[in-house]
């Protein structure tokens, strides 16, 4: 035996030590082959509709069990039980090419996603705020979908999916009446004149179906006139923004209809008889919110819109002064980002508006924590060119709103997260970013309100009329618990809370 060992040792031991290197080399070759073969096909079949998603954006299990089956259906492939793929005449891709795409994601996706790290510590701090609460509703699980501060009437306006209507409260939280609605309101526009009606956008329902039609209604503040329906044919509309796009003196509205497989950005064009005509601007599902500006300073209003489903990104629509718009893409994101909101603000005091953007919608096919969810700032260099200057990771970040909350001359940011890490970081449900005027850095404050509700909506305005902006947060506590073995650890009976700004004392 010893002789045999001496004979085989020169062969055996080099082979033993070379096996790990051979394995890594072979594995590297497999990865490179999968990339070489699969990426051109993904670009060909997916890149025409949205940014090509890198395998590293999701873990292997999520790709294979959830996202890829959804991709298959978009390519006309029938998905059977246990993710068996059946190709037919309706399929736009061959079985061979589809197998290569599967291999691309199976091979290159990580087993797990690593959490994003930040150098800035999240501080538990009330900052400039104090907490105000209305009475609890002990018989109801809160389903608030709209909170808004009406400074003209000094009212708080809310709506919930349990009993659809528009509810008004005074600044002591006493009820001031309710206007019935066909479905839950999700957006409201308060006109500058108190004599003009509020424009209320109702989504139609929570279900993501193309048959879910919402309503856009004009409602008299004093309830002396009946509500007037402006539109009832939009697929899941979630915002209506005033814009006299043709400068005829009649107010029109830019409507973001999120839809499902259908939807888009539309105009409700007011005709001379005061009826409204639906005019498409970009018929792509996922239109989420818009802002109106005269970007090229030609005296005609333009539109900037966030699309957050499939082809995610921000587009500007320049008014052609002939009744239409010219589209230009400003920012584009992969379809798994879950774009959720954006604001325009001059963050660096250079006279140009920058983009404050959030990613965090997590109710689609990939319901996992994602390290790229959070708050972003894109600085404008001019001519509609933007570069990322800031990112702070927030799991499931839902919305950001900007204001100079502490009245020191710079812009601060408030964020909510409806899909936070409820197990390990529930405090990220609300974060206040206080900007340092000297070096333009941000201090992140976890204002401790995560036990008071789960925040799905937010509004910023001067609630008490003392000259500084307050914040109102709406509590939605009915389901959408993506993490296993999680039960509500917050108050499910509070419809909303107010964070009163203490910067300026009355």
PDB file of N, CA and C in Angstrom, residues 138-201:
ATOM      1  N   UNK A 138     -62.513  51.903  16.637  1.00  0.00           N
ATOM      2  CA  UNK A 138     -62.276  50.546  17.146  1.00  0.00           C
ATOM      3  C   UNK A 138     -62.982  49.453  16.375  1.00  0.00           C
ATOM      4  N   UNK A 139     -64.055  49.784  15.657  1.00  0.00           N
ATOM      5  CA  UNK A 139     -64.803  48.765  14.926  1.00  0.00           C
ATOM      6  C   UNK A 139     -64.311  48.575  13.493  1.00  0.00           C
ATOM      7  N   UNK A 140     -63.315  49.367  13.073  1.00  0.00           N
ATOM      8  CA  UNK A 140     -62.838  49.311  11.691  1.00  0.00           C
ATOM      9  C   UNK A 140     -61.334  49.105  11.648  1.00  0.00           C
ATOM     10  N   UNK A 141     -60.899  48.306  10.669  1.00  0.00           N
ATOM     11  CA  UNK A 141     -59.488  48.239  10.323  1.00  0.00           C
ATOM     12  C   UNK A 141     -59.230  49.353   9.318  1.00  0.00           C
ATOM     13  N   UNK A 142     -58.292  50.225   9.623  1.00  0.00           N
ATOM     14  CA  UNK A 142     -58.090  51.408   8.799  1.00  0.00           C
ATOM     15  C   UNK A 142     -57.723  51.040   7.365  1.00  0.00           C
ATOM     16  N   UNK A 143     -58.377  51.699   6.415  1.00  0.00           N
ATOM     17  CA  UNK A 143     -58.108  51.486   4.986  1.00  0.00           C
ATOM     18  C   UNK A 143     -58.020  52.840   4.274  1.00  0.00           C
ATOM     19  N   UNK A 144     -57.359  53.784   4.903  1.00  0.00           N
ATOM     20  CA  UNK A 144     -57.247  55.133   4.349  1.00  0.00           C
ATOM     21  C   UNK A 144     -56.396  55.122   3.086  1.00  0.00           C
ATOM     22  N   UNK A 145     -56.907  55.706   2.015  1.00  0.00           N
ATOM     23  CA  UNK A 145     -56.180  55.783   0.745  1.00  0.00           C
ATOM     24  C   UNK A 145     -55.896  57.219   0.320  1.00  0.00           C
ATOM     25  N   UNK A 146     -56.485  58.185   1.019  1.00  0.00           N
ATOM     26  CA  UNK A 146     -56.271  59.595   0.694  1.00  0.00           C
ATOM     27  C   UNK A 146     -56.237  60.392   1.986  1.00  0.00           C
ATOM     28  N   UNK A 147     -55.225  61.232   2.125  1.00  0.00           N
ATOM     29  CA  UNK A 147     -55.215  62.273   3.148  1.00  0.00           C
ATOM     30  C   UNK A 147     -54.786  63.567   2.463  1.00  0.00           C
ATOM     31  N   UNK A 148     -55.421  64.660   2.828  1.00  0.00           N
ATOM     32  CA  UNK A 148     -55.089  65.938   2.205  1.00  0.00           C
ATOM     33  C   UNK A 148     -55.450  67.066   3.157  1.00  0.00           C
ATOM     34  N   UNK A 149     -54.690  68.138   3.066  1.00  0.00           N
ATOM     35  CA  UNK A 149     -54.922  69.328   3.877  1.00  0.00           C
ATOM     36  C   UNK A 149     -55.480  70.419   2.973  1.00  0.00           C
ATOM     37  N   UNK A 150     -56.710  70.825   3.237  1.00  0.00           N
ATOM     38  CA  UNK A 150     -57.362  71.894   2.479  1.00  0.00           C
ATOM     39  C   UNK A 150     -57.159  73.193   3.248  1.00  0.00           C
ATOM     40  N   UNK A 151     -56.187  73.988   2.821  1.00  0.00           N
ATOM     41  CA  UNK A 151     -55.862  75.206   3.562  1.00  0.00           C
ATOM     42  C   UNK A 151     -56.949  76.266   3.427  1.00  0.00           C
ATOM     43  N   UNK A 152     -57.763  76.200   2.367  1.00  0.00           N
ATOM     44  CA  UNK A 152     -58.824  77.199   2.188  1.00  0.00           C
ATOM     45  C   UNK A 152     -59.908  77.067   3.247  1.00  0.00           C
ATOM     46  N   UNK A 153     -60.237  75.832   3.608  1.00  0.00           N
ATOM     47  CA  UNK A 153     -61.293  75.601   4.587  1.00  0.00           C
ATOM     48  C   UNK A 153     -60.744  75.162   5.942  1.00  0.00           C
ATOM     49  N   UNK A 154     -59.411  75.002   6.042  1.00  0.00           N
ATOM     50  CA  UNK A 154     -58.767  74.504   7.267  1.00  0.00           C
ATOM     51  C   UNK A 154     -59.293  73.123   7.641  1.00  0.00           C
ATOM     52  N   UNK A 155     -59.567  72.317   6.621  1.00  0.00           N
ATOM     53  CA  UNK A 155     -60.074  70.965   6.829  1.00  0.00           C
ATOM     54  C   UNK A 155     -59.033  69.919   6.450  1.00  0.00           C
ATOM     55  N   UNK A 156     -59.145  68.770   7.096  1.00  0.00           N
ATOM     56  CA  UNK A 156     -58.453  67.571   6.649  1.00  0.00           C
ATOM     57  C   UNK A 156     -59.458  66.739   5.860  1.00  0.00           C
ATOM     58  N   UNK A 157     -59.034  66.254   4.693  1.00  0.00           N
ATOM     59  CA  UNK A 157     -59.901  65.460   3.828  1.00  0.00           C
ATOM     60  C   UNK A 157     -59.317  64.063   3.712  1.00  0.00           C
ATOM     61  N   UNK A 158     -60.144  63.047   3.893  1.00  0.00           N
ATOM     62  CA  UNK A 158     -59.687  61.663   3.786  1.00  0.00           C
ATOM     63  C   UNK A 158     -60.680  60.845   2.968  1.00  0.00           C
ATOM     64  N   UNK A 159     -60.226  59.655   2.559  1.00  0.00           N
ATOM     65  CA  UNK A 159     -61.115  58.681   1.922  1.00  0.00           C
ATOM     66  C   UNK A 159     -60.582  57.298   2.256  1.00  0.00           C
ATOM     67  N   UNK A 160     -61.490  56.320   2.358  1.00  0.00           N
ATOM     68  CA  UNK A 160     -61.060  54.961   2.690  1.00  0.00           C
ATOM     69  C   UNK A 160     -61.826  53.961   1.840  1.00  0.00           C
ATOM     70  N   UNK A 161     -61.235  52.783   1.686  1.00  0.00           N
ATOM     71  CA  UNK A 161     -61.836  51.775   0.815  1.00  0.00           C
ATOM     72  C   UNK A 161     -62.949  50.994   1.501  1.00  0.00           C
ATOM     73  N   UNK A 162     -63.072  51.110   2.828  1.00  0.00           N
ATOM     74  CA  UNK A 162     -64.109  50.382   3.549  1.00  0.00           C
ATOM     75  C   UNK A 162     -65.488  50.991   3.301  1.00  0.00           C
ATOM     76  N   UNK A 163     -65.585  52.308   3.412  1.00  0.00           N
ATOM     77  CA  UNK A 163     -66.830  53.032   3.159  1.00  0.00           C
ATOM     78  C   UNK A 163     -66.505  54.215   2.262  1.00  0.00           C
ATOM     79  N   UNK A 164     -66.477  53.983   0.923  1.00  0.00           N
ATOM     80  CA  UNK A 164     -66.016  55.024  -0.001  1.00  0.00           C
ATOM     81  C   UNK A 164     -66.802  56.321   0.141  1.00  0.00           C
ATOM     82  N   UNK A 165     -66.062  57.378   0.328  1.00  0.00           N
ATOM     83  CA  UNK A 165     -66.641  58.700   0.461  1.00  0.00           C
ATOM     84  C   UNK A 165     -65.530  59.695   0.700  1.00  0.00           C
ATOM     85  N   UNK A 166     -65.874  60.961   0.677  1.00  0.00           N
ATOM     86  CA  UNK A 166     -64.932  62.025   0.970  1.00  0.00           C
ATOM     87  C   UNK A 166     -65.287  62.565   2.353  1.00  0.00           C
ATOM     88  N   UNK A 167     -64.400  62.346   3.321  1.00  0.00           N
ATOM     89  CA  UNK A 167     -64.643  62.733   4.706  1.00  0.00           C
ATOM     90  C   UNK A 167     -63.863  64.001   5.030  1.00  0.00           C
ATOM     91  N   UNK A 168     -64.517  64.925   5.742  1.00  0.00           N
ATOM     92  CA  UNK A 168     -63.865  66.171   6.128  1.00  0.00           C
ATOM     93  C   UNK A 168     -63.840  66.297   7.654  1.00  0.00           C
ATOM     94  N   UNK A 169     -62.693  66.792   8.153  1.00  0.00           N
ATOM     95  CA  UNK A 169     -62.514  67.031   9.584  1.00  0.00           C
ATOM     96  C   UNK A 169     -61.951  68.434   9.770  1.00  0.00           C
ATOM     97  N   UNK A 170     -62.347  69.106  10.872  1.00  0.00           N
ATOM     98  CA  UNK A 170     -61.713  70.391  11.159  1.00  0.00           C
ATOM     99  C   UNK A 170     -60.358  70.129  11.812  1.00  0.00           C
ATOM    100  N   UNK A 171     -59.621  71.201  12.161  1.00  0.00           N
ATOM    101  CA  UNK A 171     -58.263  70.978  12.662  1.00  0.00           C
ATOM    102  C   UNK A 171     -58.225  70.504  14.114  1.00  0.00           C
ATOM    103  N   UNK A 172     -59.409  70.290  14.701  1.00  0.00           N
ATOM    104  CA  UNK A 172     -59.502  69.590  15.982  1.00  0.00           C
ATOM    105  C   UNK A 172     -59.986  68.153  15.791  1.00  0.00           C
ATOM    106  N   UNK A 173     -60.057  67.733  14.512  1.00  0.00           N
ATOM    107  CA  UNK A 173     -60.442  66.374  14.120  1.00  0.00           C
ATOM    108  C   UNK A 173     -61.919  66.078  14.344  1.00  0.00           C
ATOM    109  N   UNK A 174     -62.753  67.132  14.431  1.00  0.00           N
ATOM    110  CA  UNK A 174     -64.195  66.920  14.518  1.00  0.00           C
ATOM    111  C   UNK A 174     -64.754  66.699  13.105  1.00  0.00           C
ATOM    112  N   UNK A 175     -65.623  65.710  12.906  1.00  0.00           N
ATOM    113  CA  UNK A 175     -66.189  65.447  11.581  1.00  0.00           C
ATOM    114  C   UNK A 175     -66.975  66.644  11.059  1.00  0.00           C
ATOM    115  N   UNK A 176     -66.806  66.938   9.763  1.00  0.00           N
ATOM    116  CA  UNK A 176     -67.503  68.063   9.131  1.00  0.00           C
ATOM    117  C   UNK A 176     -68.390  67.604   7.978  1.00  0.00           C
ATOM    118  N   UNK A 177     -68.617  66.307   7.885  1.00  0.00           N
ATOM    119  CA  UNK A 177     -69.505  65.807   6.842  1.00  0.00           C
ATOM    120  C   UNK A 177     -68.799  64.857   5.891  1.00  0.00           C
ATOM    121  N   UNK A 178     -69.628  64.141   5.104  1.00  0.00           N
ATOM    122  CA  UNK A 178     -69.113  63.149   4.168  1.00  0.00           C
ATOM    123  C   UNK A 178     -69.868  63.233   2.858  1.00  0.00           C
ATOM    124  N   UNK A 179     -69.138  63.170   1.746  1.00  0.00           N
ATOM    125  CA  UNK A 179     -69.741  63.114   0.424  1.00  0.00           C
ATOM    126  C   UNK A 179     -69.583  61.702  -0.120  1.00  0.00           C
ATOM    127  N   UNK A 180     -70.679  60.982  -0.410  1.00  0.00           N
ATOM    128  CA  UNK A 180     -70.565  59.602  -0.922  1.00  0.00           C
ATOM    129  C   UNK A 180     -69.857  59.570  -2.279  1.00  0.00           C
ATOM    130  N   UNK A 181     -69.095  58.512  -2.505  1.00  0.00           N
ATOM    131  CA  UNK A 181     -68.389  58.303  -3.769  1.00  0.00           C
ATOM    132  C   UNK A 181     -68.643  56.880  -4.253  1.00  0.00           C
ATOM    133  N   UNK A 182     -68.468  56.666  -5.561  1.00  0.00           N
ATOM    134  CA  UNK A 182     -68.661  55.327  -6.111  1.00  0.00           C
ATOM    135  C   UNK A 182     -67.531  54.382  -5.723  1.00  0.00           C
ATOM    136  N   UNK A 183     -66.339  54.931  -5.523  1.00  0.00           N
ATOM    137  CA  UNK A 183     -65.192  54.128  -5.117  1.00  0.00           C
ATOM    138  C   UNK A 183     -64.255  55.017  -4.311  1.00  0.00           C
ATOM    139  N   UNK A 184     -63.208  54.425  -3.759  1.00  0.00           N
ATOM    140  CA  UNK A 184     -62.314  55.168  -2.879  1.00  0.00           C
ATOM    141  C   UNK A 184     -61.565  56.258  -3.649  1.00  0.00           C
ATOM    142  N   UNK A 185     -61.505  57.443  -3.048  1.00  0.00           N
ATOM    143  CA  UNK A 185     -60.734  58.541  -3.633  1.00  0.00           C
ATOM    144  C   UNK A 185     -59.260  58.340  -3.307  1.00  0.00           C
ATOM    145  N   UNK A 186     -58.408  58.652  -4.275  1.00  0.00           N
ATOM    146  CA  UNK A 186     -56.969  58.479  -4.086  1.00  0.00           C
ATOM    147  C   UNK A 186     -56.199  59.769  -4.351  1.00  0.00           C
ATOM    148  N   UNK A 187     -56.895  60.787  -4.907  1.00  0.00           N
ATOM    149  CA  UNK A 187     -56.247  62.067  -5.192  1.00  0.00           C
ATOM    150  C   UNK A 187     -57.310  63.155  -5.182  1.00  0.00           C
ATOM    151  N   UNK A 188     -56.897  64.352  -4.740  1.00  0.00           N
ATOM    152  CA  UNK A 188     -57.803  65.492  -4.763  1.00  0.00           C
ATOM    153  C   UNK A 188     -57.013  66.747  -5.102  1.00  0.00           C
ATOM    154  N   UNK A 189     -57.607  67.573  -5.947  1.00  0.00           N
ATOM    155  CA  UNK A 189     -57.018  68.871  -6.295  1.00  0.00           C
ATOM    156  C   UNK A 189     -57.893  69.969  -5.730  1.00  0.00           C
ATOM    157  N   UNK A 190     -57.267  70.833  -4.922  1.00  0.00           N
ATOM    158  CA  UNK A 190     -57.965  71.982  -4.364  1.00  0.00           C
ATOM    159  C   UNK A 190     -57.657  73.206  -5.223  1.00  0.00           C
ATOM    160  N   UNK A 191     -58.642  73.784  -5.897  1.00  0.00           N
ATOM    161  CA  UNK A 191     -58.384  74.961  -6.728  1.00  0.00           C
ATOM    162  C   UNK A 191     -58.064  76.178  -5.859  1.00  0.00           C
ATOM    163  N   UNK A 192     -57.388  77.175  -6.429  1.00  0.00           N
ATOM    164  CA  UNK A 192     -57.014  78.351  -5.629  1.00  0.00           C
ATOM    165  C   UNK A 192     -58.203  79.155  -5.129  1.00  0.00           C
ATOM    166  N   UNK A 193     -59.312  79.119  -5.858  1.00  0.00           N
ATOM    167  CA  UNK A 193     -60.506  79.842  -5.435  1.00  0.00           C
ATOM    168  C   UNK A 193     -61.440  78.911  -4.667  1.00  0.00           C
ATOM    169  N   UNK A 194     -61.833  79.334  -3.486  1.00  0.00           N
ATOM    170  CA  UNK A 194     -62.695  78.508  -2.644  1.00  0.00           C
ATOM    171  C   UNK A 194     -64.072  78.286  -3.269  1.00  0.00           C
ATOM    172  N   UNK A 195     -64.444  79.120  -4.235  1.00  0.00           N
ATOM    173  CA  UNK A 195     -65.755  78.976  -4.880  1.00  0.00           C
ATOM    174  C   UNK A 195     -65.733  77.894  -5.965  1.00  0.00           C
ATOM    175  N   UNK A 196     -64.548  77.454  -6.371  1.00  0.00           N
ATOM    176  CA  UNK A 196     -64.446  76.428  -7.405  1.00  0.00           C
ATOM    177  C   UNK A 196     -64.486  75.041  -6.788  1.00  0.00           C
ATOM    178  N   UNK A 197     -64.999  74.045  -7.522  1.00  0.00           N
ATOM    179  CA  UNK A 197     -65.126  72.696  -6.942  1.00  0.00           C
ATOM    180  C   UNK A 197     -63.779  71.989  -6.831  1.00  0.00           C
ATOM    181  N   UNK A 198     -63.698  71.085  -5.882  1.00  0.00           N
ATOM    182  CA  UNK A 198     -62.542  70.207  -5.779  1.00  0.00           C
ATOM    183  C   UNK A 198     -62.640  69.129  -6.867  1.00  0.00           C
ATOM    184  N   UNK A 199     -61.495  68.722  -7.396  1.00  0.00           N
ATOM    185  CA  UNK A 199     -61.461  67.662  -8.400  1.00  0.00           C
ATOM    186  C   UNK A 199     -60.952  66.394  -7.726  1.00  0.00           C
ATOM    187  N   UNK A 200     -61.826  65.395  -7.639  1.00  0.00           N
ATOM    188  CA  UNK A 200     -61.554  64.170  -6.891  1.00  0.00           C
ATOM    189  C   UNK A 200     -61.365  63.009  -7.873  1.00  0.00           C
ATOM    190  N   UNK A 201     -60.261  62.282  -7.703  1.00  0.00           N
ATOM    191  CA  UNK A 201     -59.976  61.123  -8.544  1.00  0.00           C
ATOM    192  C   UNK A 201     -60.179  59.853  -7.731  1.00  0.00           C
TER     193      UNK A 201
END
